[in-house]
Short mmCIF file of C-alpha atoms in Angstrom, two decimals:
data_model
loop_
_atom_site.label_atom_id
_atom_site.label_comp_id
_atom_site.label_asym_id
_atom_site.label_seq_id
_atom_site.Cartn_x
_atom_site.Cartn_y
_atom_site.Cartn_z
CA MET A 1 16.87 -52.75 62.64
CA ASN A 2 18.10 -49.13 62.78
CA ASN A 3 16.46 -46.26 60.93
CA LEU A 4 18.98 -46.34 58.07
CA GLY A 5 18.28 -50.00 57.41
CA LEU A 6 14.53 -49.43 57.56
CA LEU A 7 14.70 -46.56 55.04
CA LEU A 8 16.81 -48.62 52.63
CA LYS A 9 14.53 -51.62 53.02
CA ALA A 10 11.40 -49.52 52.42
CA TYR A 11 12.87 -47.84 49.33
CA MET A 12 14.02 -51.08 47.73
CA ARG A 13 10.75 -52.87 48.41
CA THR A 14 8.73 -49.98 47.01
CA SER A 15 10.95 -49.35 43.97
CA PHE A 16 11.08 -52.95 42.80
CA GLY A 17 7.49 -53.80 43.77
CA PHE A 18 8.38 -56.43 46.38
CA ASN A 19 5.73 -55.27 48.85
CA LYS A 20 3.00 -55.26 46.24
CA ALA A 21 4.03 -58.67 44.94
CA ARG A 22 4.11 -60.12 48.45
CA TYR A 23 0.92 -58.76 49.97
CA THR A 24 -1.47 -58.18 47.07
CA HIS A 25 -4.25 -60.62 46.29
CA GLU A 26 -4.05 -59.96 42.55
CA LYS A 27 -2.59 -62.98 40.78
CA ARG A 28 -1.08 -60.95 37.97
CA THR A 29 0.98 -58.89 40.44
CA LYS A 30 2.12 -61.98 42.31
CA SER A 31 3.46 -63.54 39.12
CA THR A 32 7.17 -64.09 38.85
CA GLY A 33 7.23 -62.80 35.27
CA MET A 34 8.85 -59.49 36.15
CA THR A 35 11.60 -61.17 38.18
CA VAL A 36 12.33 -63.66 35.41
CA LEU A 37 12.39 -60.86 32.83
CA MET A 38 14.83 -58.71 34.82
CA VAL A 39 17.11 -61.66 35.58
CA PHE A 40 17.10 -62.64 31.90
CA CYS A 41 18.06 -59.14 30.73
CA TYR A 42 20.78 -58.92 33.38
CA ALA A 43 22.16 -62.31 32.37
CA VAL A 44 22.23 -61.31 28.69
CA VAL A 45 24.32 -58.23 29.54
CA ILE A 46 26.72 -60.28 31.68
CA PHE A 47 27.29 -62.92 29.00
CA ALA A 48 27.72 -60.25 26.30
CA VAL A 49 30.37 -58.44 28.35
CA PHE A 50 32.09 -61.75 29.10
CA GLY A 51 32.25 -62.64 25.40
CA ILE A 52 33.68 -59.24 24.45
CA CYS A 53 36.30 -59.43 27.20
CA VAL A 54 37.40 -62.95 26.25
CA GLY A 55 37.87 -61.84 22.63
CA LEU A 56 39.87 -58.74 23.52
CA MET A 57 41.98 -60.45 26.18
CA SER A 58 42.82 -63.34 23.86
CA SER A 59 44.37 -60.89 21.39
CA LEU A 60 46.44 -59.34 24.20
CA ALA A 61 47.49 -62.63 25.80
CA PRO A 62 50.76 -62.99 23.79
CA LEU A 63 51.82 -59.56 25.08
CA HIS A 64 50.68 -60.32 28.66
CA THR A 65 48.71 -57.06 28.77
CA GLU A 66 45.25 -58.46 29.40
CA TYR A 67 44.80 -55.97 32.25
CA MET A 68 44.21 -53.26 29.61
CA VAL A 69 40.77 -54.75 29.01
CA LEU A 70 40.01 -54.39 32.73
CA ASN A 71 40.98 -50.72 32.39
CA LEU A 72 38.64 -50.33 29.43
CA MET A 73 35.75 -52.08 31.20
CA MET A 74 36.34 -50.01 34.34
CA VAL A 75 36.03 -46.81 32.30
CA ALA A 76 32.98 -48.18 30.46
CA ALA A 77 31.29 -48.96 33.79
CA SER A 78 32.17 -45.50 35.08
CA VAL A 79 30.68 -43.83 31.99
CA MET A 80 27.54 -45.92 32.37
CA VAL A 81 27.20 -44.88 36.02
CA LEU A 82 27.86 -41.25 35.10
CA PHE A 83 25.21 -41.11 32.41
CA THR A 84 22.47 -43.03 34.22
CA THR A 85 22.97 -41.12 37.47
CA ILE A 86 22.64 -37.65 35.91
CA TYR A 87 18.89 -38.01 35.51
CA LYS A 88 18.39 -40.19 38.60
CA VAL A 89 19.72 -37.53 40.98
CA ASN A 90 16.62 -35.36 40.67
CA GLY A 91 14.06 -37.69 42.19
CA THR A 92 16.38 -39.88 44.24
CA LEU A 93 18.76 -37.60 46.14
CA PHE A 94 16.99 -34.29 45.55
CA GLY A 95 13.42 -33.38 44.67
CA PHE A 96 11.93 -36.78 45.52
CA ARG A 97 8.16 -36.94 45.71
CA ASP A 98 7.79 -37.81 49.39
CA TYR A 99 10.40 -35.31 50.65
CA ASP A 100 7.96 -33.57 53.02
CA LEU A 101 6.72 -36.88 54.40
CA GLN A 102 10.21 -38.24 55.08
CA MET A 103 11.42 -34.98 56.62
CA SER A 104 8.51 -35.14 59.06
CA LEU A 105 9.55 -38.58 60.32
CA PRO A 106 11.23 -38.78 63.76
CA ILE A 107 14.65 -39.57 62.32
CA ARG A 108 17.84 -37.56 61.94
CA THR A 109 18.30 -35.66 58.69
CA GLY A 110 21.75 -37.23 58.40
CA THR A 111 20.16 -40.69 58.40
CA LEU A 112 17.80 -39.70 55.60
CA ILE A 113 20.68 -38.26 53.56
CA ALA A 114 22.78 -41.40 54.12
CA SER A 115 19.90 -43.61 52.96
CA ARG A 116 19.49 -41.59 49.75
CA ILE A 117 23.21 -41.67 48.97
CA LEU A 118 23.36 -45.41 49.64
CA VAL A 119 20.39 -45.93 47.32
CA LEU A 120 22.33 -44.20 44.54
CA TYR A 121 25.38 -46.32 45.32
CA ILE A 122 23.49 -49.63 45.40
CA LEU A 123 21.64 -48.97 42.14
CA ASN A 124 24.88 -48.05 40.38
CA ALA A 125 26.79 -50.93 41.93
CA LEU A 126 24.42 -53.24 40.04
CA PHE A 127 25.57 -51.64 36.76
CA VAL A 128 29.22 -52.01 37.73
CA LEU A 129 28.62 -55.61 38.79
CA ALA A 130 27.23 -56.49 35.34
CA VAL A 131 30.37 -55.14 33.66
CA MET A 132 33.26 -55.80 36.04
CA VAL A 133 32.41 -59.29 37.32
CA PRO A 134 32.33 -60.92 33.85
CA ALA A 135 35.45 -58.93 32.95
CA GLY A 136 37.16 -60.20 36.11
CA VAL A 137 36.13 -63.80 35.38
CA ALA A 138 37.46 -63.51 31.82
CA TYR A 139 40.73 -62.09 33.17
CA ALA A 140 41.03 -64.93 35.68
CA ILE A 141 40.56 -67.50 32.89
CA ILE A 142 42.81 -65.92 30.25
CA ALA A 143 45.57 -64.33 32.35
CA GLN A 144 45.52 -66.74 35.32
CA PRO A 145 46.68 -64.02 37.75
CA ALA A 146 48.27 -64.46 41.15
CA ALA A 147 46.11 -64.89 44.24
CA LEU A 148 46.69 -61.24 45.18
CA PHE A 149 44.55 -60.19 42.20
CA TYR A 150 41.30 -61.28 43.82
CA PRO A 151 41.33 -59.12 47.00
CA PHE A 152 42.65 -56.18 44.93
CA PHE A 153 39.84 -56.67 42.42
CA ILE A 154 37.14 -56.80 45.11
CA LEU A 155 38.42 -53.68 46.91
CA THR A 156 38.64 -51.65 43.71
CA PHE A 157 35.22 -52.89 42.60
CA LEU A 158 33.64 -51.30 45.67
CA ALA A 159 35.24 -47.95 44.83
CA ILE A 160 34.58 -47.77 41.06
CA PRO A 161 31.08 -46.16 41.24
CA LEU A 162 32.04 -43.45 43.75
CA LEU A 163 33.69 -40.78 41.60
CA PRO A 164 31.21 -41.10 38.69
CA ILE A 165 28.36 -40.70 41.20
CA ILE A 166 29.93 -37.47 42.48
CA ILE A 167 30.39 -36.02 38.98
CA ALA A 168 26.91 -37.08 37.86
CA THR A 169 25.33 -35.66 41.01
CA VAL A 170 26.99 -32.30 40.41
CA ILE A 171 25.81 -32.21 36.78
CA GLY A 172 22.31 -33.45 37.58
CA THR A 173 21.93 -31.03 40.48
CA LEU A 174 23.12 -28.07 38.39
CA ILE A 175 20.57 -28.97 35.70
CA ALA A 176 17.78 -29.30 38.27
CA VAL A 177 18.69 -26.08 40.10
CA ALA A 178 19.08 -24.11 36.86
CA ALA A 179 15.72 -25.39 35.65
CA SER A 180 14.03 -24.62 38.98
CA ARG A 181 14.99 -20.94 38.77
CA VAL A 182 13.09 -20.28 35.56
CA LYS A 183 9.39 -20.21 34.98
CA ARG A 184 9.32 -23.15 32.58
CA LYS A 185 11.57 -25.35 34.71
CA SER A 186 10.36 -28.66 33.26
CA GLY A 187 11.07 -27.53 29.72
CA LEU A 188 14.56 -26.29 30.55
CA SER A 189 15.34 -29.49 32.44
CA VAL A 190 14.31 -31.52 29.40
CA VAL A 191 16.44 -29.38 27.06
CA LEU A 192 19.55 -29.52 29.28
CA THR A 193 19.26 -33.27 29.88
CA VAL A 194 18.72 -34.05 26.20
CA ALA A 195 21.66 -31.78 25.29
CA ALA A 196 23.93 -33.68 27.71
CA PHE A 197 22.68 -36.95 26.23
CA MET A 198 23.38 -35.80 22.66
CA VAL A 199 26.96 -34.83 23.55
CA PHE A 200 27.43 -38.28 25.09
CA MET A 201 25.92 -39.98 22.03
CA ILE A 202 28.14 -38.09 19.57
CA VAL A 203 31.26 -39.12 21.50
CA TRP A 204 30.00 -42.70 21.76
CA MET A 205 29.15 -42.89 18.05
CA THR A 206 32.62 -41.62 17.17
CA PHE A 207 34.09 -44.53 19.11
CA TRP A 208 31.52 -47.02 17.76
CA THR A 209 32.24 -46.28 14.11
CA ASN A 210 35.89 -47.19 14.75
CA SER A 211 35.23 -50.07 17.14
CA GLY A 212 35.69 -52.60 14.34
CA ASP A 213 39.31 -51.52 13.91
CA ILE A 214 39.83 -51.81 17.64
CA MET A 215 38.27 -55.28 17.84
CA LEU A 216 40.23 -56.59 14.85
CA ASP A 217 43.63 -55.14 15.77
CA PHE A 218 43.39 -54.69 19.51
CA ALA A 219 46.78 -56.24 20.05
CA ASP A 220 48.32 -53.50 17.90
CA VAL A 221 46.30 -50.54 19.17
CA GLY A 222 45.92 -51.73 22.76
CA ASP A 223 48.64 -49.42 24.11
CA MET A 224 47.14 -46.46 22.26
CA VAL A 225 43.62 -47.17 23.55
CA ASN A 226 44.94 -47.65 27.08
CA GLY A 227 46.86 -44.39 26.84
CA VAL A 228 43.76 -42.49 25.72
CA VAL A 229 41.65 -44.09 28.45
CA THR A 230 44.11 -43.32 31.23
CA SER A 231 44.66 -39.75 30.03
CA VAL A 232 40.92 -39.05 29.95
CA TYR A 233 40.27 -40.79 33.29
CA PRO A 234 43.48 -40.84 35.41
CA LEU A 235 41.97 -43.20 37.98
CA ALA A 236 42.08 -45.89 35.27
CA ALA A 237 45.89 -45.81 35.41
CA LEU A 238 45.85 -46.39 39.17
CA TYR A 239 43.27 -49.14 38.70
CA GLY A 240 45.36 -50.88 36.03
CA ASN A 241 48.51 -50.77 38.15
CA ALA A 242 46.61 -52.10 41.16
CA VAL A 243 44.89 -55.10 39.56
CA GLY A 244 47.44 -55.73 36.79
CA SER A 245 50.73 -55.23 38.63
CA TYR A 246 49.54 -55.66 42.24
CA ASP A 247 50.95 -52.25 43.09
CA VAL A 248 49.95 -51.57 46.70
CA LEU A 249 50.64 -47.84 46.42
CA SER A 250 48.34 -47.54 43.37
CA LEU A 251 45.66 -49.49 45.23
CA LEU A 252 45.88 -47.21 48.26
CA LEU A 253 45.81 -44.07 46.10
CA PHE A 254 42.81 -45.39 44.13
CA LEU A 255 40.88 -46.14 47.32
CA LEU A 256 41.97 -42.90 49.01
CA VAL A 257 40.91 -40.70 46.09
CA SER A 258 37.59 -42.53 45.63
CA PHE A 259 36.51 -42.83 49.26
CA GLY A 260 38.05 -39.48 50.25
CA ALA A 261 36.21 -37.62 47.50
CA PHE A 262 33.02 -39.46 48.41
CA ALA A 263 33.38 -38.45 52.07
CA VAL A 264 33.77 -34.79 51.07
CA PHE A 265 30.82 -35.16 48.69
CA THR A 266 28.65 -36.60 51.48
CA ALA A 267 29.56 -33.72 53.80
CA VAL A 268 28.66 -31.14 51.14
CA VAL A 269 25.36 -32.87 50.38
CA ALA A 270 24.51 -32.93 54.09
CA LYS A 271 25.12 -29.20 54.34
CA LEU A 272 23.12 -28.27 51.22
CA PHE A 273 20.44 -30.99 51.39
CA LYS A 274 17.54 -28.91 52.70
CA ARG A 275 18.45 -25.82 50.69
CA LEU A 276 18.69 -27.67 47.39
CA ASN A 277 15.52 -29.67 47.97
CA THR A 278 13.63 -26.50 48.82
CA SER A 279 14.94 -24.77 45.70
CA ILE A 280 14.17 -27.69 43.39
CA THR A 281 10.71 -28.45 44.75
CA THR A 282 9.55 -24.83 44.99
CA THR A 283 6.79 -24.05 42.52
CA ARG A 284 7.09 -20.78 40.67
CA ALA A 285 4.36 -19.06 38.71
CA ALA A 286 4.59 -19.54 34.97
CA GLY A 287 3.29 -16.01 34.37
CA ASP A 288 1.20 -13.17 35.71
CA TYR A 289 -2.45 -14.07 35.98
CA LYS A 290 -4.70 -12.02 33.73
CA MET A 291 -8.38 -12.20 33.06
CA THR A 292 -8.85 -13.32 29.46
CA GLU A 293 -11.55 -14.88 27.37
CA LEU A 294 -12.32 -18.46 28.38
CA ARG A 295 -11.19 -20.87 25.69
CA THR A 296 -12.87 -24.18 25.01
CA GLN A 297 -11.51 -27.22 23.22
CA SER A 298 -12.83 -30.55 22.10
CA PRO A 299 -12.30 -33.43 24.57
CA LYS A 300 -9.98 -35.12 22.08
CA LYS A 301 -7.68 -32.10 21.75
CA ALA A 302 -7.77 -31.30 25.49
CA LEU A 303 -6.80 -34.86 26.43
CA TYR A 304 -4.00 -34.90 23.87
CA GLN A 305 -2.57 -31.61 25.17
CA ARG A 306 -2.79 -32.96 28.72
CA GLU A 307 -0.76 -36.04 27.77
CA LEU A 308 1.76 -33.95 25.84
CA LYS A 309 2.30 -31.61 28.81
CA ARG A 310 2.75 -34.61 31.11
CA TYR A 311 5.33 -36.06 28.74
CA PHE A 312 7.45 -32.91 28.55
CA SER A 313 7.14 -32.26 32.28
CA SER A 314 9.66 -35.02 33.06
CA SER A 315 13.21 -35.08 31.71
CA GLN A 316 13.51 -38.74 32.76
CA TYR A 317 10.39 -39.62 30.78
CA VAL A 318 11.57 -37.76 27.67
CA LEU A 319 15.12 -39.08 27.74
CA ASN A 320 14.19 -42.72 28.33
CA THR A 321 11.64 -42.76 25.51
CA ALA A 322 13.46 -40.47 23.05
CA VAL A 323 16.82 -42.25 23.26
CA GLY A 324 16.03 -44.37 20.18
CA PRO A 325 14.84 -41.53 17.93
CA LEU A 326 17.74 -39.29 19.03
CA LEU A 327 20.29 -42.00 18.32
CA LEU A 328 18.58 -42.70 14.99
CA VAL A 329 18.97 -39.06 13.98
CA VAL A 330 22.70 -39.20 14.76
CA VAL A 331 23.14 -42.39 12.70
CA ALA A 332 21.12 -40.99 9.79
CA ILE A 333 23.19 -37.79 9.69
CA ILE A 334 26.47 -39.76 9.79
CA LEU A 335 25.19 -41.98 6.98
CA LEU A 336 24.19 -39.00 4.83
CA VAL A 337 27.37 -36.98 5.41
CA SER A 338 29.94 -39.78 5.28
CA GLY A 339 28.06 -42.50 3.44
CA VAL A 340 28.54 -46.14 4.33
CA ASP A 341 32.25 -45.38 4.83
CA GLY A 342 31.24 -43.33 7.86
CA LEU A 343 30.41 -46.57 9.67
CA GLY A 344 34.10 -47.44 9.95
CA THR A 345 35.42 -50.97 9.44
CA TYR A 346 31.89 -52.34 9.01
CA ALA A 347 31.84 -50.70 5.55
CA ASP A 348 34.65 -53.07 4.45
CA ILE A 349 32.55 -56.19 5.08
CA PRO A 350 31.66 -57.82 1.71
CA GLY A 351 28.02 -57.16 0.82
CA PHE A 352 27.55 -54.68 3.66
CA ASP A 353 26.08 -52.05 1.29
CA TYR A 354 23.36 -54.46 0.17
CA PHE A 355 22.74 -55.69 3.70
CA LEU A 356 22.29 -52.13 4.96
CA THR A 357 20.00 -51.16 2.08
CA VAL A 358 17.75 -54.19 2.61
CA ASN A 359 17.63 -53.79 6.37
CA ALA A 360 17.33 -49.98 6.47
CA PRO A 361 13.56 -50.12 7.23
CA LEU A 362 14.18 -52.62 10.03
CA ALA A 363 17.13 -50.56 11.33
CA ILE A 364 14.86 -47.54 11.71
CA ALA A 365 12.23 -49.73 13.38
CA PHE A 366 14.87 -51.06 15.80
CA PHE A 367 15.69 -47.58 17.10
CA LEU A 368 11.98 -46.84 17.56
CA ALA A 369 11.64 -50.02 19.63
CA LEU A 370 14.19 -48.80 22.20
CA GLY A 371 11.62 -46.69 24.04
CA SER A 372 7.85 -46.49 24.38
CA THR A 373 5.94 -43.55 25.87
CA THR A 374 2.81 -45.64 26.33
CA ALA A 375 4.50 -48.40 28.36
CA VAL A 376 4.51 -46.09 31.40
CA SER A 377 1.79 -43.55 30.54
CA VAL A 378 -0.90 -45.27 32.63
CA SER A 379 1.34 -45.84 35.66
CA LEU A 380 2.52 -42.22 35.62
CA GLU A 381 -1.03 -41.11 36.37
CA GLY A 382 -0.16 -42.19 39.92
CA LYS A 383 -2.36 -40.70 42.60
CA ASN A 384 -3.93 -38.35 40.02
CA LEU A 385 -5.64 -41.23 38.25
CA TRP A 386 -8.98 -40.23 39.78
CA ILE A 387 -8.88 -36.95 37.85
CA VAL A 388 -8.86 -38.50 34.40
CA ARG A 389 -11.22 -41.27 35.55
CA SER A 390 -13.79 -38.70 36.69
CA LEU A 391 -13.81 -36.76 33.41
CA PRO A 392 -17.08 -37.02 31.45
CA VAL A 393 -15.36 -38.36 28.33
CA ASP A 394 -15.20 -41.64 26.49
CA THR A 395 -12.41 -43.80 27.96
CA ARG A 396 -11.27 -44.63 24.44
CA LEU A 397 -10.37 -40.96 23.92
CA VAL A 398 -8.06 -41.14 26.95
CA LEU A 399 -6.26 -44.16 25.51
CA LYS A 400 -6.05 -42.57 22.05
CA ALA A 401 -4.48 -39.45 23.57
CA LYS A 402 -1.72 -41.60 25.08
CA LEU A 403 -1.16 -43.30 21.73
CA ASN A 404 -1.01 -39.96 19.92
CA VAL A 405 1.95 -38.81 22.02
CA SER A 406 3.95 -41.79 20.74
CA LEU A 407 2.93 -41.08 17.16
CA VAL A 408 3.95 -37.44 17.47
CA LEU A 409 7.41 -38.67 18.50
CA TYR A 410 7.67 -41.41 15.88
CA ILE A 411 6.14 -39.92 12.70
CA PRO A 412 8.47 -36.89 12.34
CA THR A 413 11.46 -39.11 13.17
CA ILE A 414 10.46 -41.62 10.49
CA ALA A 415 9.86 -38.87 7.93
CA VAL A 416 13.21 -37.15 8.52
CA CYS A 417 15.42 -40.21 9.04
CA GLY A 418 13.70 -42.21 6.29
CA THR A 419 14.50 -39.40 3.86
CA LEU A 420 18.13 -39.23 5.05
CA PHE A 421 18.51 -43.01 4.68
CA ASN A 422 17.05 -42.94 1.16
CA LEU A 423 19.31 -40.08 0.10
CA ALA A 424 22.37 -41.88 1.48
CA LEU A 425 21.60 -45.39 0.18
CA SER A 426 19.61 -44.71 -3.04
CA PRO A 427 17.56 -47.92 -2.66
CA GLN A 428 15.15 -49.50 -5.13
CA PRO A 429 11.61 -48.01 -5.17
CA LEU A 430 10.13 -50.78 -3.01
CA TYR A 431 12.80 -50.38 -0.32
CA ALA A 432 12.45 -46.60 -0.49
CA VAL A 433 8.72 -46.87 0.24
CA MET A 434 9.29 -49.46 2.96
CA THR A 435 11.81 -47.15 4.63
CA TYR A 436 8.77 -45.09 5.63
CA ALA A 437 5.98 -47.69 5.75
CA LEU A 438 7.63 -50.46 7.77
CA PRO A 439 8.91 -48.24 10.63
CA LEU A 440 5.46 -46.62 10.77
CA VAL A 441 3.64 -49.90 11.44
CA TYR A 442 6.40 -50.94 13.87
CA GLY A 443 6.11 -47.62 15.71
CA LEU A 444 2.35 -48.08 15.95
CA PHE A 445 2.89 -51.61 17.28
CA ILE A 446 5.30 -50.38 19.96
CA ALA A 447 2.78 -47.74 21.05
CA LEU A 448 -0.14 -50.19 21.10
CA PHE A 449 1.76 -53.02 22.78
CA GLY A 450 3.28 -50.68 25.37
CA LEU A 451 -0.15 -49.36 26.33
CA LYS A 452 -1.56 -52.89 26.52
CA ALA A 453 1.36 -54.03 28.71
CA ASN A 454 0.90 -51.06 31.05
CA LEU A 455 -2.83 -51.70 31.38
CA ASP A 456 -2.04 -55.30 32.32
CA SER A 457 0.65 -54.33 34.88
CA PRO A 458 0.09 -50.81 36.22
CA ASN A 459 1.91 -49.30 39.20
CA PHE A 460 0.21 -46.31 40.81
CA ASP A 461 2.03 -46.41 44.17
CA TRP A 462 5.41 -45.06 43.05
CA THR A 463 7.25 -42.26 44.86
CA ASN A 464 9.98 -41.83 42.23
CA GLU A 465 9.26 -41.59 38.49
CA VAL A 466 12.46 -43.47 37.67
CA THR A 467 10.97 -46.58 39.30
CA VAL A 468 8.18 -46.64 36.73
CA ILE A 469 10.13 -45.33 33.75
CA LYS A 470 13.22 -47.55 34.05
CA GLN A 471 12.38 -50.50 36.27
CA SER A 472 8.82 -51.52 35.37
CA LYS A 473 7.68 -54.74 33.74
CA PRO A 474 5.83 -53.00 30.85
CA THR A 475 8.98 -51.07 29.91
CA LEU A 476 11.21 -54.15 29.78
CA LEU A 477 8.57 -56.32 28.13
CA THR A 478 7.85 -53.76 25.40
CA LEU A 479 11.58 -53.36 24.74
CA LEU A 480 12.19 -57.11 24.45
CA VAL A 481 9.14 -57.79 22.27
CA GLY A 482 9.98 -54.87 19.99
CA VAL A 483 13.62 -55.91 19.56
CA VAL A 484 12.69 -59.55 18.89
CA LEU A 485 10.04 -58.49 16.38
CA VAL A 486 12.72 -56.54 14.50
CA ALA A 487 15.50 -59.13 14.86
CA VAL A 488 13.58 -62.12 13.47
CA PRO A 489 12.86 -60.66 9.99
CA ALA A 490 16.27 -58.94 9.94
CA ILE A 491 17.98 -62.35 10.09
CA PHE A 492 16.23 -63.47 6.90
CA ALA A 493 15.97 -60.13 5.09
CA ALA A 494 19.52 -60.20 3.71
CA MET A 495 18.85 -63.62 2.15
CA ALA A 496 15.29 -63.21 0.87
CA GLY A 497 15.30 -59.43 0.39
CA SER A 498 12.04 -57.66 -0.39
CA PHE A 499 9.96 -60.78 0.23
CA VAL A 500 10.75 -60.77 3.96
CA ILE A 501 10.22 -57.00 4.24
CA VAL A 502 6.75 -57.26 2.67
CA ILE A 503 5.83 -60.22 4.89
CA ALA A 504 7.00 -58.33 7.98
CA PHE A 505 4.96 -55.30 6.93
CA ALA A 506 1.81 -57.40 6.49
CA ALA A 507 2.32 -59.33 9.75
CA VAL A 508 2.96 -56.25 11.91
CA THR A 509 0.02 -54.43 10.30
CA ALA A 510 -2.23 -57.36 11.25
CA LEU A 511 -0.89 -57.24 14.82
CA ASP A 512 -1.59 -53.49 14.93
CA ILE A 513 -5.21 -54.04 13.94
CA LEU A 514 -5.71 -56.78 16.53
CA LEU A 515 -4.06 -54.77 19.31
CA TYR A 516 -6.03 -51.62 18.47
CA ARG A 517 -9.34 -53.49 18.59
CA SER A 518 -8.36 -55.11 21.87
CA LEU A 519 -7.40 -51.76 23.43
CA MET A 520 -10.60 -50.04 22.35
CA THR A 521 -12.69 -52.81 23.95
CA LYS A 522 -10.93 -54.82 26.66
CA GLY A 523 -8.32 -52.13 27.28
CA ALA A 524 -10.94 -49.44 27.85
CA ALA A 525 -12.76 -51.75 30.26
CA GLN A 526 -9.51 -52.40 32.15
CA PHE A 527 -8.86 -48.66 32.51
CA GLU A 528 -12.38 -48.08 33.83
CA ARG A 529 -11.82 -50.69 36.56
CA PHE A 530 -8.80 -48.91 38.05
#
């Protein structure tokens, strides 16, 4: 196998834990649980996309314009690639942890660059696959296209991720370079990344609040939506003509623009690779050193500040765990400013006001369940684990410090958004209290369960933070358990009202107590064995 293949093989095996699962003697690491979990989540996304596409295409079938849905899905996949790649660039293509080690290997720099670009492409192709393949299957069933559709669809599929990768790499690199040129580069990187995310969320929420109209009357507004999509992203027009009308010229232009731009992008990256990596990885002094009085702190406070600094030192860490609270703030503001009517067509559903009022506490809890700081906090210790393990402090204080970071994120969010929800919905006193109390016990559960999951399945051998933050078993498991724990009572809350909310509060509180006791005993012992 050539060097390029070896680099790709090594990265994939390390990122997804294949080597550890294959060669370790630990039974828990050899388990197939992680594989089953990832396949399940991937399958859920595929079936959800397929169902949406079938519904939209069925409404367009009488007009024979089903290809418009392919246009929409192509743009959706491109936006997904764009957003997820922005914060993967710093750590995958530039600024990766083992840069010095890989540059010292007896391989050409061009081979290393090619491997990193291919890694970005492969990871994003998986996103595109989950969106475009079910959309293509739905199109084949509903529209029954000619045989020429299939080779056209496959060729365009290969090219879809290319342009979004280029745009995302430029944005991500600019953020990383801008942050690297200031003293507090981690803080600036977090601010810029979160700002980009908030812009994306505002645009997405604007579309979401009107998505009901689009779903109900897609046959009437299909041309308008397609026009907006193609005007915002011109490649979508070429794509639609290629797969919908079998236009060879549109196909060639689509491939030429995508692969041509990617070739230019690769050449530019090759030229700037060393310079950008040096700039991003260079450490700059945070300030002039001055002799001052030595300050002392309690172990509890020192450990908490250590965890907080680690959290804000990584834009990937912040964004992945703060996505729920940030989205919750946007929803709460829309609800306060526009009322229930601000949620678009959903406000016209009979009984929606009551449903939203009853489920407001669970809605807040749902957003908190979308990310957990503790689910990766142990793994992110990495090769520095020995430092915290050698400290002369009670291990329970270390675990409590990790929990406190989650609570610092959750408690202000619950206080602010709970108040906004209450002002917007004017619920009964019990629901008003539960708007604060229920999300609080759910947030504590997410923090406790995430830490427990990470202690059970740690990964200290990572070379890229994204591997731990986005692709680890504790992250996915905590997300699924949290969402299920919210969904089950939400199904019955609209029927039984306050009774279900009170039962959910009592049940989750009991789980919190059990998990906390387990962490302070068995969890502390697990951490000491690492």
